[in-house]
Short mmCIF file of C-alpha atoms and ligand atoms in Angstrom, two decimals:
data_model
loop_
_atom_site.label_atom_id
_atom_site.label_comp_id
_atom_site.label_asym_id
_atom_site.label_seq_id
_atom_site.Cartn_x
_atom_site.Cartn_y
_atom_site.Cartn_z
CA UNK A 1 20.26 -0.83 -38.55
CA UNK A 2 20.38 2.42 -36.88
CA UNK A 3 22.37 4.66 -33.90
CA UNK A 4 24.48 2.89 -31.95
CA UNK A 5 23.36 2.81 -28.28
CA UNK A 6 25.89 2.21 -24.93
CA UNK A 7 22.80 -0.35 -23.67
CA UNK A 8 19.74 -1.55 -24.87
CA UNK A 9 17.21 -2.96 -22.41
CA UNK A 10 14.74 -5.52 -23.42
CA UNK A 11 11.53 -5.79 -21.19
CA UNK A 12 9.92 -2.63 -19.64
CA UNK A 13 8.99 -4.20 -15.99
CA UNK A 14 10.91 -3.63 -12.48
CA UNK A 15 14.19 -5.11 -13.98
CA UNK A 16 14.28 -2.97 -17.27
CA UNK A 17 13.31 0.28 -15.61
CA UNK A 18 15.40 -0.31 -12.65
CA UNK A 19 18.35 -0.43 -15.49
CA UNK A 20 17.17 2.60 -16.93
CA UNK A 21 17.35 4.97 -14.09
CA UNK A 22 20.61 3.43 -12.66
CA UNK A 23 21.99 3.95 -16.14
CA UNK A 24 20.88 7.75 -16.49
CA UNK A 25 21.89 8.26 -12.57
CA UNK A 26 25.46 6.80 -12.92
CA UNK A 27 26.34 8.36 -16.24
CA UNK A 28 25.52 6.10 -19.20
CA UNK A 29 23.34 8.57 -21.66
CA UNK A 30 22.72 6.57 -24.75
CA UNK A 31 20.14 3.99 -23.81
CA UNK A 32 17.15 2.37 -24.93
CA UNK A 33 14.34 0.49 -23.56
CA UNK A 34 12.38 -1.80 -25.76
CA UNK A 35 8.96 -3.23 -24.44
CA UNK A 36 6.34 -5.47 -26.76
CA UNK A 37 3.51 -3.90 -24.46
CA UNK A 38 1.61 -0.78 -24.99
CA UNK A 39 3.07 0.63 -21.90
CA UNK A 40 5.52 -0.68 -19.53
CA UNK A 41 5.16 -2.95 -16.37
CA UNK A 42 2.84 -5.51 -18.52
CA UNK A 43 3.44 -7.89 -15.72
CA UNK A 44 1.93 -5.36 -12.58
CA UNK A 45 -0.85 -3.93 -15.57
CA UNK A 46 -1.93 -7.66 -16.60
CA UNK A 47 -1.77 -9.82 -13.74
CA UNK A 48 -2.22 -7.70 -10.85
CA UNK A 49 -6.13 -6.99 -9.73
CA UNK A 50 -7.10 -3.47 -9.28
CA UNK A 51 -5.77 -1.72 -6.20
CA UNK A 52 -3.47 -4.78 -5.08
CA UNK A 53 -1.16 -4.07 -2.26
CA UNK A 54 2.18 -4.22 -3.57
CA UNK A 55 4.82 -4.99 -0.62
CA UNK A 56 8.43 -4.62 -1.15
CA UNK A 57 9.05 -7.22 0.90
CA UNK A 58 7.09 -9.62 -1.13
CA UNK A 59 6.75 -13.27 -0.07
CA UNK A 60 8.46 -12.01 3.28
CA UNK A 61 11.60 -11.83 1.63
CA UNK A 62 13.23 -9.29 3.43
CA UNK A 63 15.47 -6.89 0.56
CA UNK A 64 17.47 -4.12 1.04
CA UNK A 65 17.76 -1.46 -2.07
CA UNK A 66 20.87 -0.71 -2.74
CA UNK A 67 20.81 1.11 -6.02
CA UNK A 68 18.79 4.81 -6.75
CA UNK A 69 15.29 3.78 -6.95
CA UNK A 70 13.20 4.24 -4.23
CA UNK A 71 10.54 2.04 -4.28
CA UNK A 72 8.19 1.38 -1.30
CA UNK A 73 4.77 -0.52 -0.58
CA UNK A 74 2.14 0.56 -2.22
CA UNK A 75 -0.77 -0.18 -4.54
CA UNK A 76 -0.86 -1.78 -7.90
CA UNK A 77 -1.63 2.12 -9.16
CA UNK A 78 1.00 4.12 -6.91
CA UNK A 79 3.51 1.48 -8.27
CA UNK A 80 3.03 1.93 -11.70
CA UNK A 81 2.30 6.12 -11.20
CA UNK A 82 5.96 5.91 -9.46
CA UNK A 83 7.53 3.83 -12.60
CA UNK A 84 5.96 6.83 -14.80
CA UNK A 85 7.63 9.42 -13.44
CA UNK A 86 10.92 7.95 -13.20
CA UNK A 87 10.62 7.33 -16.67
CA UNK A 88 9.24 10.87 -17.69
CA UNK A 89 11.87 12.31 -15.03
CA UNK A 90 15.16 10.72 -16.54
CA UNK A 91 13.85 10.92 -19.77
CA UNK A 92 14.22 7.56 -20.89
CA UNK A 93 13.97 6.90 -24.45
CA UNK A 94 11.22 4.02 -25.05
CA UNK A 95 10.36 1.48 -27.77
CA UNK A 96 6.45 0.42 -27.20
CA UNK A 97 4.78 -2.47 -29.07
CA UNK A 98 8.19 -3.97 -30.03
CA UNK A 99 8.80 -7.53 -29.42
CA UNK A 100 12.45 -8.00 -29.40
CA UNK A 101 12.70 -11.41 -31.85
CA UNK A 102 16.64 -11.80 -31.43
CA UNK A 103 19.82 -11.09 -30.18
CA UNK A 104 22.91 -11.64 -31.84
CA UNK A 105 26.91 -10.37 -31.41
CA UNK A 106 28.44 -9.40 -34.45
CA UNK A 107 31.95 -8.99 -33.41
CA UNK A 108 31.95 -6.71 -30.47
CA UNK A 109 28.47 -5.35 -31.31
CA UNK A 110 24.91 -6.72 -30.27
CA UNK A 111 22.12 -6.44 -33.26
CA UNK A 112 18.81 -6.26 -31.72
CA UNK A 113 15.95 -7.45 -33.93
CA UNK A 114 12.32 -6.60 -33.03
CA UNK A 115 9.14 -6.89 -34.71
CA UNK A 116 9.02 -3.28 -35.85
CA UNK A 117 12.49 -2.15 -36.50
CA UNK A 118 16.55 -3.40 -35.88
CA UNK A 119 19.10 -1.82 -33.39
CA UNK A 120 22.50 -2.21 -32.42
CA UNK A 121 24.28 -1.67 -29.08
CA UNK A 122 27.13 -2.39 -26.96
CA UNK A 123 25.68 -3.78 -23.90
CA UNK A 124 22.08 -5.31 -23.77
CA UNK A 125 20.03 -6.17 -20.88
CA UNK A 126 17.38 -9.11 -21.35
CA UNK A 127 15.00 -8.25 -18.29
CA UNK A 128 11.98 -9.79 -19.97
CA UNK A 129 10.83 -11.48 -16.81
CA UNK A 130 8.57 -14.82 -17.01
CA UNK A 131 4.58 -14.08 -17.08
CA UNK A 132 4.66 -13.60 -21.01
CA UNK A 133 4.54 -17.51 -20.66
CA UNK A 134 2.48 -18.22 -17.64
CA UNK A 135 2.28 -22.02 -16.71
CA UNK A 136 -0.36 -24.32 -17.66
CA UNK A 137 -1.21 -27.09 -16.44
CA UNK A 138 -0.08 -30.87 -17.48
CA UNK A 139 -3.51 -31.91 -18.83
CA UNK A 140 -5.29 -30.73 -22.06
CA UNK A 141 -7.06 -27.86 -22.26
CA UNK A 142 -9.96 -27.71 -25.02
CA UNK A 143 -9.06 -24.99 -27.38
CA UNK A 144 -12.94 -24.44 -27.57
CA UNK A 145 -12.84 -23.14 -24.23
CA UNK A 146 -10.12 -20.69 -24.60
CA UNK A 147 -12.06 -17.64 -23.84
CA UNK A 148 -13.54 -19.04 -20.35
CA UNK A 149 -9.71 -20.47 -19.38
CA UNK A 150 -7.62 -17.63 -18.41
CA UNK A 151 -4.30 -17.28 -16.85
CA UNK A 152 -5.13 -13.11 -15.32
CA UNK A 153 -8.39 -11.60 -14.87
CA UNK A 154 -8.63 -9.78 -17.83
CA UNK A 155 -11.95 -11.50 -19.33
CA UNK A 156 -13.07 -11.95 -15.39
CA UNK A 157 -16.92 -10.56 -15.47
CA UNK A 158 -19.58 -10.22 -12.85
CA UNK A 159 -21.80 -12.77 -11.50
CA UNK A 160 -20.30 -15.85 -12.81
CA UNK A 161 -19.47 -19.47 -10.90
CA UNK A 162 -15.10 -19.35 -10.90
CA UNK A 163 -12.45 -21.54 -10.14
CA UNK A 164 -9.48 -20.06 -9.40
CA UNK A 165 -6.55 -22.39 -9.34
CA UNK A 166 -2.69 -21.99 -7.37
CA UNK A 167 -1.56 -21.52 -4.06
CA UNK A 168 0.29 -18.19 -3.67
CA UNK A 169 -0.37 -15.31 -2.99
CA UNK A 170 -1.92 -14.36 -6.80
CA UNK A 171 -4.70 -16.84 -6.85
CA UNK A 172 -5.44 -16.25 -3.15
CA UNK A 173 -5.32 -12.38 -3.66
CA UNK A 174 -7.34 -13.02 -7.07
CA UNK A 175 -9.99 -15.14 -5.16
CA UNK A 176 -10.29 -12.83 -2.47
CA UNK A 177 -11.03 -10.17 -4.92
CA UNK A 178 -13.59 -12.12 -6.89
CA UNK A 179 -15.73 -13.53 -4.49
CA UNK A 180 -16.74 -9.72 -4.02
CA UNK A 181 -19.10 -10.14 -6.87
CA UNK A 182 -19.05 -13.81 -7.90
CA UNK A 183 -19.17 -17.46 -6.62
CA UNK A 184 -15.89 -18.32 -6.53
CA UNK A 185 -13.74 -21.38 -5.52
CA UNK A 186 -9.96 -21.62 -4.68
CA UNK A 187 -8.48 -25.03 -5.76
CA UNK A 188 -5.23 -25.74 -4.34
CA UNK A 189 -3.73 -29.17 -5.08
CA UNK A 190 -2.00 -29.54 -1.14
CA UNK A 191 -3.71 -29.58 2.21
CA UNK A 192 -2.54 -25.98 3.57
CA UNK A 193 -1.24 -22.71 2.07
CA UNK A 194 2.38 -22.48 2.96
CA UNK A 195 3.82 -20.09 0.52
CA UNK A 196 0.95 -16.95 2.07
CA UNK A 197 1.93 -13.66 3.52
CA UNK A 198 0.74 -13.43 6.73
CA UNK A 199 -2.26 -10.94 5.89
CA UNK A 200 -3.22 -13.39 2.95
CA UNK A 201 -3.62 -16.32 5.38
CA UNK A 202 -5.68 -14.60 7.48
CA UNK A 203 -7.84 -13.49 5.07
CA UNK A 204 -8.58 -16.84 2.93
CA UNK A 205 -9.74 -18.15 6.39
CA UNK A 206 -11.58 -15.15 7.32
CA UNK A 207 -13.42 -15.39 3.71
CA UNK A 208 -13.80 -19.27 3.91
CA UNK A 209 -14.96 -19.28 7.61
CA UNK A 210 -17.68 -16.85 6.46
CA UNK A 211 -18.36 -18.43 3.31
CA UNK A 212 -17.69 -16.11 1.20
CA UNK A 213 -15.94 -18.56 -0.91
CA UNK A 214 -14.94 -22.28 -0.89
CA UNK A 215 -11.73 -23.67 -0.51
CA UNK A 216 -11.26 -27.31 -2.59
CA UNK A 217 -7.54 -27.82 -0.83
CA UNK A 218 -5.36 -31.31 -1.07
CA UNK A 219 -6.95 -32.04 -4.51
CA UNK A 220 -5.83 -31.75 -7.99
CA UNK A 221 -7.11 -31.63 -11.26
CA UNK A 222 -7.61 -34.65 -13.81
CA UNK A 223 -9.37 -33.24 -16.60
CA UNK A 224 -10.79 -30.50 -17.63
CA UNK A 225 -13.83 -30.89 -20.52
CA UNK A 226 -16.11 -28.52 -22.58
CA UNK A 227 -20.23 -29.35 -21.53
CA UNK A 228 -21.90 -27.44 -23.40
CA UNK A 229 -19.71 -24.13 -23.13
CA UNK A 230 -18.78 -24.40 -19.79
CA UNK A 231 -16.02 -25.81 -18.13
CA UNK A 232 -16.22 -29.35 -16.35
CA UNK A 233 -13.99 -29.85 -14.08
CA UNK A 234 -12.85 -33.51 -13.02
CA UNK A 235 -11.31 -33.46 -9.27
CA UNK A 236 -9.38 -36.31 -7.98
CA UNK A 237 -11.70 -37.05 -5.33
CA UNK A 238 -13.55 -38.47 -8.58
CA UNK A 239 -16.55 -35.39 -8.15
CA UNK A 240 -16.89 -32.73 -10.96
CA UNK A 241 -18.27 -28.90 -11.24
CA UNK A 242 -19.08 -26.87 -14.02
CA UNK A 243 -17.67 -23.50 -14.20
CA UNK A 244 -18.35 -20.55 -16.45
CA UNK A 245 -14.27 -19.68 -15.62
CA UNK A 246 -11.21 -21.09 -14.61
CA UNK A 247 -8.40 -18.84 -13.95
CA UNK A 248 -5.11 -20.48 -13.29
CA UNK A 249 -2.55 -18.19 -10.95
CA UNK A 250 0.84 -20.75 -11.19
CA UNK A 251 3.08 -18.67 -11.87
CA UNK A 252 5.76 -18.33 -14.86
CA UNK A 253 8.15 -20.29 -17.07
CA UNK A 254 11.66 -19.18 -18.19
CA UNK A 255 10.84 -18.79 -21.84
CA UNK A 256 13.63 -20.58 -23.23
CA UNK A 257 13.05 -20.21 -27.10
CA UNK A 258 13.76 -16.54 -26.99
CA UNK A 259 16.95 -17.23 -24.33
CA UNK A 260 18.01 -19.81 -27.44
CA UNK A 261 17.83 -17.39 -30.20
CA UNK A 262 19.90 -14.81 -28.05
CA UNK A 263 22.50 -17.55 -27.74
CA UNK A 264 21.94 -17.25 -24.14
CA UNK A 265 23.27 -20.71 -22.93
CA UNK A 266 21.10 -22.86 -20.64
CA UNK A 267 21.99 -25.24 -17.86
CA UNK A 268 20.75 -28.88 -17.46
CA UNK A 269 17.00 -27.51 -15.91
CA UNK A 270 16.80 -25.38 -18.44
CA UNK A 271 17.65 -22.01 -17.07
CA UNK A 272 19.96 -19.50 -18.08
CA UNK A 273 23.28 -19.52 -17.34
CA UNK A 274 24.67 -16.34 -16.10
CA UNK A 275 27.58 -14.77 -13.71
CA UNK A 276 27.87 -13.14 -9.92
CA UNK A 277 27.72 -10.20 -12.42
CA UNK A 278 24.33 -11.22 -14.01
CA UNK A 279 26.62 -11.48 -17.20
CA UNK A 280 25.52 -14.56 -19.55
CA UNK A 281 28.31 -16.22 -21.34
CA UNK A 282 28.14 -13.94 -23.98
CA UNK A 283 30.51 -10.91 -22.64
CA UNK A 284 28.12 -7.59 -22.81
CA UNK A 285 24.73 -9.95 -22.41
CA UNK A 286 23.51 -9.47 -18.79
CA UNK A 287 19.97 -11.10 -17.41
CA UNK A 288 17.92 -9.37 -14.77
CA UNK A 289 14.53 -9.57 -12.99
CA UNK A 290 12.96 -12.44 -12.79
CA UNK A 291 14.47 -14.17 -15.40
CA UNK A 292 17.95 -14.58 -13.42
CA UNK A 293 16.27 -15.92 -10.29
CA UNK A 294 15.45 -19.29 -9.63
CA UNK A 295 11.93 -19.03 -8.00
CA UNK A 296 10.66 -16.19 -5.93
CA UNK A 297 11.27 -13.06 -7.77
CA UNK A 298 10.44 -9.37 -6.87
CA UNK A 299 10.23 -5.85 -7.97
CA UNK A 300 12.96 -4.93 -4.72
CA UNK A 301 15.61 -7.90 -6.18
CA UNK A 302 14.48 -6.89 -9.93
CA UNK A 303 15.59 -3.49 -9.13
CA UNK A 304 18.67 -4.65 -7.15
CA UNK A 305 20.07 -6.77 -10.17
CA UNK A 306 19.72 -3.64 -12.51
CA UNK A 307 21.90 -1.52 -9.90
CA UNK A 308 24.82 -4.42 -9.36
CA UNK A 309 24.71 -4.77 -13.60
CA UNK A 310 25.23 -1.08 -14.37
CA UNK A 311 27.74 -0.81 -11.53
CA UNK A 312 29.21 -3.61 -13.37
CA UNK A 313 29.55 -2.44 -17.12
CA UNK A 314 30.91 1.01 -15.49
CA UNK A 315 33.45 -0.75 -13.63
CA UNK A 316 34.48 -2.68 -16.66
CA UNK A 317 34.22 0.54 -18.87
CA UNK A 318 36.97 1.99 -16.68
CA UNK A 319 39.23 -0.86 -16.48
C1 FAD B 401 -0.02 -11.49 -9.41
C2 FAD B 401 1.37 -11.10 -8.97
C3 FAD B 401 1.53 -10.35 -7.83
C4 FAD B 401 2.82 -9.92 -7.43
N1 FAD B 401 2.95 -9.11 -6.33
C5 FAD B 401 4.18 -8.61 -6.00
C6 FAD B 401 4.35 -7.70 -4.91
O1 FAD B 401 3.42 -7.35 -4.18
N2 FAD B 401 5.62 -7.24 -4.64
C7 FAD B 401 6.70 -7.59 -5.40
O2 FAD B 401 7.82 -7.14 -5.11
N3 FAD B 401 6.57 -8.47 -6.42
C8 FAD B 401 5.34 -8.98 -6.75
N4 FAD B 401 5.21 -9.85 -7.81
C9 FAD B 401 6.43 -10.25 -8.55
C10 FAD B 401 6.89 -9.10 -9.46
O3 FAD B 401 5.82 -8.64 -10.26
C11 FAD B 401 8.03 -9.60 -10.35
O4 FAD B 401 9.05 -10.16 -9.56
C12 FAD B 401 8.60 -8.41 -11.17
O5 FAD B 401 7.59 -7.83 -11.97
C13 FAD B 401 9.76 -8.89 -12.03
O6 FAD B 401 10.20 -7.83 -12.84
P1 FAD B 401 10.92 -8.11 -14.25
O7 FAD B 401 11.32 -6.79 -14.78
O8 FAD B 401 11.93 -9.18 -14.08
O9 FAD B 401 9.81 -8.78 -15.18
P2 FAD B 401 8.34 -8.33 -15.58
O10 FAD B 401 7.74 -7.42 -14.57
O11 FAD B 401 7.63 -9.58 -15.92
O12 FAD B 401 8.55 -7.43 -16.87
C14 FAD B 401 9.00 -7.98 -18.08
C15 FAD B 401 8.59 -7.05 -19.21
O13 FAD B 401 9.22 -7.51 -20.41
C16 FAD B 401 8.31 -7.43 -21.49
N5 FAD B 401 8.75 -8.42 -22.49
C17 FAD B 401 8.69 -9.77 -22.41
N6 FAD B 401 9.22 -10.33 -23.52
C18 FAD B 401 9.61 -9.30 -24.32
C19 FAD B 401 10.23 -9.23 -25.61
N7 FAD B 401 10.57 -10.33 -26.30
N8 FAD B 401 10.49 -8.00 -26.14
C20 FAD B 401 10.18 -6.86 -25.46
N9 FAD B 401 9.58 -6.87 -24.24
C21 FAD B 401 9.32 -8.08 -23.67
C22 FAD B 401 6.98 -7.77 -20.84
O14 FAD B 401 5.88 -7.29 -21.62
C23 FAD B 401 7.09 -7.06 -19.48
O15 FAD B 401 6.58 -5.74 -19.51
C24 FAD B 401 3.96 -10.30 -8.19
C25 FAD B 401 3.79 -11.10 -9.34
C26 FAD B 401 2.52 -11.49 -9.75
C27 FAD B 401 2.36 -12.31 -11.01
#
């Protein structure tokens, strides 16, 4: 176990950074921010296509900041370029490629294990957010088909027959994208989009209209089965297609295992249980990002829970 930090952060997206700066800006110097990815922002780097727009006001949720990070719209690369240089600019001391295992409070200190090293500190921050565990659907999937069923576009190719799966925003934006150089289809399991900024909308018809891509809408999925490499896909209109990808874009779950082994304590739907302070029951143990929201998360209320939970521990500090 080593030096004793005032706050470690776990998770390097919106939430974690957000903490970071409004720690450094409002006075708390010993901090440390430990991320299992190779960089930070693993969320924006994995799941966002190339040259996304990134709008503050995401889902039309209208947010004011109130803390000291200025974030605007932008792109998937000025958004990540701007995270950099706050970073580099408050000189925020990083842990890359550590996967914080557990939390645990040893009287009135927090041990931090992770898969690389242990540290200890007197606040921590769990801002781990929820696409490390995207969902999947109800039904099997074949394990044989693992590389051709994807939940980002990281294996996404040229030239090959997709289905992309979901009805926000991500699988319309990642369908959109696609169909620039493959044959894609968007398979939404109700009859209209209803969860679409406005520019989305317009565009899925726009594409659609011109057949640029097909839209499957008001049907799920039964099955899903290997022919001969590919993927079959069995609609409930009782038709099937073969694929050579499905990407699913449904979102998150609230990965509860690690939330247990922090002795973070979880209500009856199985999400954490926290404060008007973001404070868990566990005095010291706040939650931020998208892990303290219910549905609908965003970088602008990411970065607003990190201001209100520094504000917080300084307030306490004084008291
Ligand atoms: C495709 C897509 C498009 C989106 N577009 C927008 C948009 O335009 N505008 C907008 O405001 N929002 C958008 N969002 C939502 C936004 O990305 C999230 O609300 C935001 O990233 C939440 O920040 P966070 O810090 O809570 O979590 P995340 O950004 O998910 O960051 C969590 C970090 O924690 C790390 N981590 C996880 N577990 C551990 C562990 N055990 N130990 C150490 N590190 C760990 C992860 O690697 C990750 O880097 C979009 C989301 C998606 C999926």
């Amino acid at each position: 176990m080593q030096q004793m930090y005032d706050m470690v952060i776990i998770g390097g997206g919106p939430g974690g950074i957000g903490a970071a700066v409004e720690a450094k800006v409002l006075g708390i110097n010993s901090i440390l921010m430990i991320e299992k990815g190779d960089n930070h922002s693993q969320t924006i780097r994995k799941f966002y296509k190339d040259n996304k727009r990134v709008d503050k006001n995401y889902k039309g949720q209208e947010i004011e900041l109130h803390g000291n990070v200025d974030f605007t719209d932008g792109t998937k690369e000025s958004t990540l370029n701007y995270f950099d240089s706050l970073l580099d600019h408050d000189e925020i001391d990083t842990a890359f490629n550590s996967e914080v295992e557990s939390v645990t409070k040893v009287d009135n200190e927090f041990q931090i294990v992770t898969t690389k090293a242990g540290y200890r500190a007197k606040n921590v921050i769990v801002a781990i957010g929820t696409m490390g565990k995207p969902n999947k659907p109800d039904y099997i999937l074949p394990i044989s088909l693992k590389e051709r069923i994807n939940f980002n576009l990281d294996k996404c190719s040229q030239g090959e027959k997709l289905l992309l799966v979901g009805g926000g925003n991500s699988a319309v934006e990642y369908a959109i994208e696609l169909s620039k150089t493959n044959n894609v289809t968007l398979n939404y399991r109700k009859d209209t989009f209803s969860r679409l900024n406005d520019i989305n909308l317009k565009l899925i018809h726009e594409y659609n209209g011109q057949e640029k891509l097909r839209l499957r809408l008001g049907m799920d999925i039964v099955s899903v089965e290997n022919e001969n490499g590919l993927v079959k896909v069995n609609f409930t209109d009782g038709y099937y297609t073969i694929y050579d990808r499905v990407v699913y874009a449904i979102g998150g779950t609230t990965p509860v295992d690690f939330l247990r082994k922090c002795g973070i304590t979880l209500d009856a739907e199985g999400k954490p249980e926290f404060d008007e302070n973001f404070e868990t029951k566990m005095q010291g143990l706040y939650l931020a990002g998208d892990i303290a929201v219910k549905s609908g998360g965003s970088i602008a209320i990411a970065l607003n829970h990190a201001y209100h939970i520094i504000s917080h521990m300084l307030k306490n500090k004084k008291n």
